[in-house]
XYZ file of N, CA and C in Angstrom:
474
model
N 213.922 -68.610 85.638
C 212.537 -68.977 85.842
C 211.637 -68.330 84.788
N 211.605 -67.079 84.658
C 211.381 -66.640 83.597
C 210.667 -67.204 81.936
N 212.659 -67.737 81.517
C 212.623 -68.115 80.547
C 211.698 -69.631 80.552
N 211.355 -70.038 81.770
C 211.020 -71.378 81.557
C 209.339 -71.058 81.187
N 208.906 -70.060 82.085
C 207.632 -69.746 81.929
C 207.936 -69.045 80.775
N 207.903 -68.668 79.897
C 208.399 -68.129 78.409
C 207.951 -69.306 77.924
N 208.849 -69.954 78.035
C 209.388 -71.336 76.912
C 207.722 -72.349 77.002
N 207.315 -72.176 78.577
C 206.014 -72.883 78.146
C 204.627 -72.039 77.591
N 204.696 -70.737 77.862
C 203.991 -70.217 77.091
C 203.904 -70.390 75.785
N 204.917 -70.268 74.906
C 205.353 -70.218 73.829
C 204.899 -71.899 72.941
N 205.431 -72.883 73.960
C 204.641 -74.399 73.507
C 203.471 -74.041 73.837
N 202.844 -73.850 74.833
C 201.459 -73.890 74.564
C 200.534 -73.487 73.585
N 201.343 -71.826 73.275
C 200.670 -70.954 71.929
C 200.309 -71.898 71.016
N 201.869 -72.840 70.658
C 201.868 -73.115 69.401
C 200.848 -74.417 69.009
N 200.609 -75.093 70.475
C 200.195 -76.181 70.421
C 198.533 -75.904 70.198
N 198.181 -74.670 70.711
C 196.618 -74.559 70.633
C 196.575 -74.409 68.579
N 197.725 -73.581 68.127
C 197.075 -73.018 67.017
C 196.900 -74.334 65.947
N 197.287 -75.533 66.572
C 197.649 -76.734 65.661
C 196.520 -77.549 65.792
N 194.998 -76.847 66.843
C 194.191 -78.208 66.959
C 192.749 -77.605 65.964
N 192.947 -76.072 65.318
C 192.036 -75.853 64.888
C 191.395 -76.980 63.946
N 189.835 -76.759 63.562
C 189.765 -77.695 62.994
C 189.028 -77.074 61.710
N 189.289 -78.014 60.467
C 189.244 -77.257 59.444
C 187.817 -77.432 58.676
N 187.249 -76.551 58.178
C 185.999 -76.370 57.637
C 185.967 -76.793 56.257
N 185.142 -78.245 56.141
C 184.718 -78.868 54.840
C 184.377 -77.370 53.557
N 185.381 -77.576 52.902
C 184.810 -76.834 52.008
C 183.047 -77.388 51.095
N 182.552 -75.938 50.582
C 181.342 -76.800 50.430
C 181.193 -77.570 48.851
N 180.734 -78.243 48.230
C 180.844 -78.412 46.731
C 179.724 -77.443 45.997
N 180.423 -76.982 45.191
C 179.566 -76.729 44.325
C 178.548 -77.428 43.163
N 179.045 -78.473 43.534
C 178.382 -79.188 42.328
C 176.554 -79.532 42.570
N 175.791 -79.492 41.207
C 175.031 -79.731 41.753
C 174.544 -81.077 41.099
N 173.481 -82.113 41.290
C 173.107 -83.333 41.234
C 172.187 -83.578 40.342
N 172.075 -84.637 39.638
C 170.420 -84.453 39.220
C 169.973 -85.123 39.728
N 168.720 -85.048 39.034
C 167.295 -85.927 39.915
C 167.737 -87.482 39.706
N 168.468 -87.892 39.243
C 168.901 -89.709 38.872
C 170.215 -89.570 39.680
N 170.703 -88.647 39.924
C 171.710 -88.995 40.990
C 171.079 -88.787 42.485
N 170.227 -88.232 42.535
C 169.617 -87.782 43.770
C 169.202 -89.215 44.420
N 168.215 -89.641 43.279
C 167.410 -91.026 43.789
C 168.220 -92.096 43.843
N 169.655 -92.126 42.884
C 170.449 -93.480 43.333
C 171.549 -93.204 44.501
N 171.375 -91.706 44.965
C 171.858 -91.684 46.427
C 170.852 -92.162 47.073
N 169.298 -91.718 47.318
C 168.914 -92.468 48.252
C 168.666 -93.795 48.305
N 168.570 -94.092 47.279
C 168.730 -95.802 46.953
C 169.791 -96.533 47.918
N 171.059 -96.092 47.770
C 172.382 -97.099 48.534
C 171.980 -96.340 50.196
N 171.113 -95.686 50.498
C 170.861 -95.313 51.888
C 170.860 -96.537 52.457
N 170.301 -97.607 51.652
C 169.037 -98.487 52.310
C 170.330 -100.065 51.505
N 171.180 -99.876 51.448
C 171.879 -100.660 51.247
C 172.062 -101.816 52.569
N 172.438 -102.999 52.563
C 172.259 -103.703 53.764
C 170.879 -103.900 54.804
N 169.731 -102.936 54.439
C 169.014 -103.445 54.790
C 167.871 -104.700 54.536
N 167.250 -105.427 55.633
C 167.037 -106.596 55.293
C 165.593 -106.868 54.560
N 165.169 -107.911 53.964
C 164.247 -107.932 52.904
C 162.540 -108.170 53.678
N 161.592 -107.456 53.762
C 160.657 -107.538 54.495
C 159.270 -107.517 53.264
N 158.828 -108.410 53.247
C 157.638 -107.768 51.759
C 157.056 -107.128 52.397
N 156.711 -106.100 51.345
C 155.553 -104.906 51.910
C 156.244 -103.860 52.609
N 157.408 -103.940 52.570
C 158.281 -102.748 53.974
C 158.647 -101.565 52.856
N 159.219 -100.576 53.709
C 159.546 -99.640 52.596
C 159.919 -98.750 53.933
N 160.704 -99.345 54.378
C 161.456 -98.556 56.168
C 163.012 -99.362 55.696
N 163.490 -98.356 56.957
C 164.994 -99.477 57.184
C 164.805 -100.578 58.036
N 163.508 -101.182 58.180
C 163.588 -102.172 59.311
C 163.187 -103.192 58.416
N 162.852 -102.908 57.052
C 162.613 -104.196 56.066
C 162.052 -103.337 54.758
N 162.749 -103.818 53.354
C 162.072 -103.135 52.590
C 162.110 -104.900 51.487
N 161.087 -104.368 49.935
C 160.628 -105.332 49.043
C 161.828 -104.657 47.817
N 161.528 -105.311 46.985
C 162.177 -104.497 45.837
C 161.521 -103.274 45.565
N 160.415 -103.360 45.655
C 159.209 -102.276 44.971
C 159.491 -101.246 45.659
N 159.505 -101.522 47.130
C 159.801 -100.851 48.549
C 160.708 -99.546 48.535
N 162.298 -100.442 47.929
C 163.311 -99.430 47.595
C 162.899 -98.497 46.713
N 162.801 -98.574 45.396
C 162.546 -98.359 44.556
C 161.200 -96.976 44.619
N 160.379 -97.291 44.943
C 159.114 -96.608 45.440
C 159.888 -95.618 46.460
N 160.191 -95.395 47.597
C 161.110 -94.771 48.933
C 161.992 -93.766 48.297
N 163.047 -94.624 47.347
C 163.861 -93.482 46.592
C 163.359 -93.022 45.594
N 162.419 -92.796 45.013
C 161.298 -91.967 44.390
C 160.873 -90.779 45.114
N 160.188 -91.118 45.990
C 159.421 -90.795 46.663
C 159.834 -89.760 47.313
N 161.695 -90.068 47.764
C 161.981 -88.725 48.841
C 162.587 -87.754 48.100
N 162.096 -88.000 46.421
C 162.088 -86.865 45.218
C 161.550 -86.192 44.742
N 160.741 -86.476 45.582
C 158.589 -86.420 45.605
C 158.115 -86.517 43.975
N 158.807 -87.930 43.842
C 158.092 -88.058 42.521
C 157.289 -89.571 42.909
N 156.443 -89.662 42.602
C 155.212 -90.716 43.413
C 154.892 -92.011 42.104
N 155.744 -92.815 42.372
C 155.448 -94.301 41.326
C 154.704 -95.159 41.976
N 153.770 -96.070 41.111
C 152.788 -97.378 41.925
C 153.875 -98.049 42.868
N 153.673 -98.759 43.924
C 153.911 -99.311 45.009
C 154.518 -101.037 44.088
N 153.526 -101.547 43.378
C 154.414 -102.903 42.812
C 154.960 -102.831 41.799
N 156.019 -103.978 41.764
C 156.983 -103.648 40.725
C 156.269 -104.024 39.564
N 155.037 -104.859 39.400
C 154.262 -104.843 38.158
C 153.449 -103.742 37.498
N 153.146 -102.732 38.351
C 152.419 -101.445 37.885
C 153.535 -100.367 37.777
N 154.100 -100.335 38.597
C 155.674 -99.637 38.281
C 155.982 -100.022 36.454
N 155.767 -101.036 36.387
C 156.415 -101.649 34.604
C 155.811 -100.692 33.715
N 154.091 -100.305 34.148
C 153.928 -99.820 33.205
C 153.834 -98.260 33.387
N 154.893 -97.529 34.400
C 155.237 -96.300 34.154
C 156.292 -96.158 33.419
N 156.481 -94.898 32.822
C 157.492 -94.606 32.109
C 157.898 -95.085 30.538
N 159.054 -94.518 30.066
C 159.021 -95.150 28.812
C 159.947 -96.284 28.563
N 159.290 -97.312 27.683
C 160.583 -98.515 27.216
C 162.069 -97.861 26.695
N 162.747 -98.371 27.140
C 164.177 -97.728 26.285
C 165.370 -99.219 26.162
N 165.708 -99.095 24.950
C 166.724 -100.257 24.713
C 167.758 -100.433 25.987
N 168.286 -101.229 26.291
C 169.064 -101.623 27.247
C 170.621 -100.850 27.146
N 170.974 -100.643 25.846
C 172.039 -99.979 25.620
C 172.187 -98.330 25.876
N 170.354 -97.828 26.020
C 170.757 -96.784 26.511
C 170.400 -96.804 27.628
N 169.922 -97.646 28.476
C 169.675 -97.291 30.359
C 171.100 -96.499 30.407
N 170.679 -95.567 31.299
C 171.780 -95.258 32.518
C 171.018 -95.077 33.579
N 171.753 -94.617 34.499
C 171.510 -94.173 36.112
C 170.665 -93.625 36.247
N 169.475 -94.504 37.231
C 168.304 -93.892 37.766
C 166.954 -94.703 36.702
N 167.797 -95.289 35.610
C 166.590 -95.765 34.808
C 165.953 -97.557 35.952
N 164.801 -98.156 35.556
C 164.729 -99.184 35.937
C 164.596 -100.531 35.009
N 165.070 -101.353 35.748
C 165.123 -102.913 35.242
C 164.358 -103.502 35.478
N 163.347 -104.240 35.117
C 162.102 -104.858 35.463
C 162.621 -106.728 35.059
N 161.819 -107.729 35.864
C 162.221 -109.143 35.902
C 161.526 -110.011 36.406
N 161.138 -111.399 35.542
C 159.862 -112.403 36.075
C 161.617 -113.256 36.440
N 161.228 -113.366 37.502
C 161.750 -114.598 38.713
C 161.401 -115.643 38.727
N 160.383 -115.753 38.117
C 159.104 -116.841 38.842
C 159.047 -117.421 37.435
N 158.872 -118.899 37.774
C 158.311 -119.496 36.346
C 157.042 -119.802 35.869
N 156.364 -119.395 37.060
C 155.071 -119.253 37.184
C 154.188 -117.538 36.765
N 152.875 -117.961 35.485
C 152.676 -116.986 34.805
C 152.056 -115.673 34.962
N 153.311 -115.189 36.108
C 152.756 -113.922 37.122
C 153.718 -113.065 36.226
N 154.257 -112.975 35.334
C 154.913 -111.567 34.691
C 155.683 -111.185 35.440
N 155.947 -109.665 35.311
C 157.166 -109.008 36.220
C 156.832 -108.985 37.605
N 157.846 -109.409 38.033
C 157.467 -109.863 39.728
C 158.599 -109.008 40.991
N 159.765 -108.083 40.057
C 160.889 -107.808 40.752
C 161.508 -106.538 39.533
N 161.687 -105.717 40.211
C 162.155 -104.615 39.848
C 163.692 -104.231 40.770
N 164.725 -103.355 39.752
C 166.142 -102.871 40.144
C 166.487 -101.027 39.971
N 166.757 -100.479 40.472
C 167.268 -99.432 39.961
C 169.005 -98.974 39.963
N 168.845 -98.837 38.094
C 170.231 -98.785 37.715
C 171.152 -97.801 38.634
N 172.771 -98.355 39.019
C 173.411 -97.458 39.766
C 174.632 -96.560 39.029
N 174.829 -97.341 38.325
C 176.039 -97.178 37.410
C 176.120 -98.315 35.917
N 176.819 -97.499 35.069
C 176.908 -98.297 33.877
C 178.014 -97.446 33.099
N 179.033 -98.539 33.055
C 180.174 -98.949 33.091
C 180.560 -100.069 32.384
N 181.268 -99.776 31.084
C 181.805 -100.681 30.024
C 180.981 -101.217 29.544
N 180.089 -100.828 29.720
C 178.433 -101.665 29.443
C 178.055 -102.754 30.637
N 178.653 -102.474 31.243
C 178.431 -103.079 32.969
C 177.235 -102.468 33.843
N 175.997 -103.137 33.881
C 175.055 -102.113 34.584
C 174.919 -103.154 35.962
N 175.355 -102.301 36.844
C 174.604 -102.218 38.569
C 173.377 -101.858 38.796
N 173.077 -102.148 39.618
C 171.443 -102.028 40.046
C 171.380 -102.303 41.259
N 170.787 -101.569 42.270
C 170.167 -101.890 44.079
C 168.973 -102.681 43.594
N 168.410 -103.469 44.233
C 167.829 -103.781 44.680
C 167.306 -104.568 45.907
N 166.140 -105.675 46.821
C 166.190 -105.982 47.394
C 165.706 -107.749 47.004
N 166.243 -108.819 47.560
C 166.286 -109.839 47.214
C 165.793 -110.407 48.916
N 164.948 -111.549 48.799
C 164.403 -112.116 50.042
C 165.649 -113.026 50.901
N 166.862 -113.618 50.181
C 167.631 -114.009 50.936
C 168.728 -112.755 51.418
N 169.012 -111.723 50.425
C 169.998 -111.297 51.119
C 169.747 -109.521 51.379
N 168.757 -109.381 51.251
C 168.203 -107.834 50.960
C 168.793 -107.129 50.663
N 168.797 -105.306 50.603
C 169.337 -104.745 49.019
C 170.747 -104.730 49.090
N 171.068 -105.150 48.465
C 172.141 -105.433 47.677
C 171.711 -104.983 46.433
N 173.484 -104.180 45.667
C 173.570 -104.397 44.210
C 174.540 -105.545 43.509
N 173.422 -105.683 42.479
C 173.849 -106.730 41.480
C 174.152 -106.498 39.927
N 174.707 -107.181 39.386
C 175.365 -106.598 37.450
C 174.512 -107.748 37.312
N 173.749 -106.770 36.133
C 173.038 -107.464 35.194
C 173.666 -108.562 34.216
N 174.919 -108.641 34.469
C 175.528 -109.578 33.800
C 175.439 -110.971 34.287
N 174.903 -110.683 35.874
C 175.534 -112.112 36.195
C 174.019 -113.067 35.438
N 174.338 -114.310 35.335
C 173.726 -115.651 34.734
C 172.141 -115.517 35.067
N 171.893 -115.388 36.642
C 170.258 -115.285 37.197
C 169.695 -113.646 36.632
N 170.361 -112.870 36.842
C 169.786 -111.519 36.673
C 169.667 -111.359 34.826
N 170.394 -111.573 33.837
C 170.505 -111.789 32.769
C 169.200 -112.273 32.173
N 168.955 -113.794 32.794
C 168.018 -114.876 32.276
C 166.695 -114.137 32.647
N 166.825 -113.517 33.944
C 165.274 -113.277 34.084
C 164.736 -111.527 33.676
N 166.011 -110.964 33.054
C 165.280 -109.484 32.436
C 164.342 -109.392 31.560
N 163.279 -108.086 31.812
C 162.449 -108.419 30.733
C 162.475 -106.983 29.859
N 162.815 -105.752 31.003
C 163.094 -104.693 30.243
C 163.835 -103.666 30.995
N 163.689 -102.709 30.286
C 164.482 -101.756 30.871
C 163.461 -100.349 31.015
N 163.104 -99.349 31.758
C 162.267 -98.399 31.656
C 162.691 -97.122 32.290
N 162.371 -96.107 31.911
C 162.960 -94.515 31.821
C 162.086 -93.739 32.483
N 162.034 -93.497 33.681
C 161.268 -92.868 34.208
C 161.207 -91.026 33.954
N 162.051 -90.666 34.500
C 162.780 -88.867 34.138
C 162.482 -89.028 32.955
């Protein structure tokens, strides 16, 4: 009898020491301010397209864009047409991450009407979040045919 109470002591010991649970080491790494803002950028990924919003219950392009700024506490105009004229022009070959893409949509002579912020760039492959009225933010490559045709620049905020 003994040994039996032994034998389950002994499973039990072993079984507790197996459920510890293990502590995320922490990273050291630290971020910059263009990685900071294109993390909060994909926060808001899947959410749906609301003009004028700048919540998760509906955001604009400007919306995103403005929001992940913002929770950097760096404070840009609210439309993506006054947004155009912050920051500096920079050739397209050097955007990277965190820079913005500015774009007339419209064929009508309203200028930049839609703004992106770059996520990655890759082989010369640039991603961008933004928010679109049919399918809200989503990222898109500037490569594809619609996003291509309607760029007008590229701008450097940092």
């Amino acid at each position: 009898m003994k040994k039996i109470v032994f034998l389950w002591t002994f499973i039990l010991l072993l079984m507790s020491c197996g459920t510890s649970k293990k502590v995320p080491k922490k990273s050291n790494k630290t971020y910059t301010k263009s990685e900071k803002i294109v993390a909060n950028a994909l926060k808001y990924k899947g959410v749906k397209y609301r003009f004028g919003g700048i919540t998760k219950k509906g955001m604009d392009c400007s919306g995103i864009v403005y929001v992940s700024f913002l929770e950097e506490n760096i404070q840009l105009p609210r439309i993506s047409r006054d947004m155009a004229k912050t920051g500096q022009k920079i050739p397209l070959k050097k955007a990277q991450k965190g820079d913005l893409l500015f774009f007339k949509t419209s064929k009508k002579g309203r200028g930049i009407n839609h703004v992106g912020l770059i996520v990655s760039v890759k082989n010369n492959k640039i991603r961008f979040i933004h928010s679109t009225t049919s399918r809200g933010v989503i990222i898109s490559q500037l490569s594809e045919k619609y996003w291509k045709n309607a760029f007008v620049k590229a701008m450097k905020i940092l």
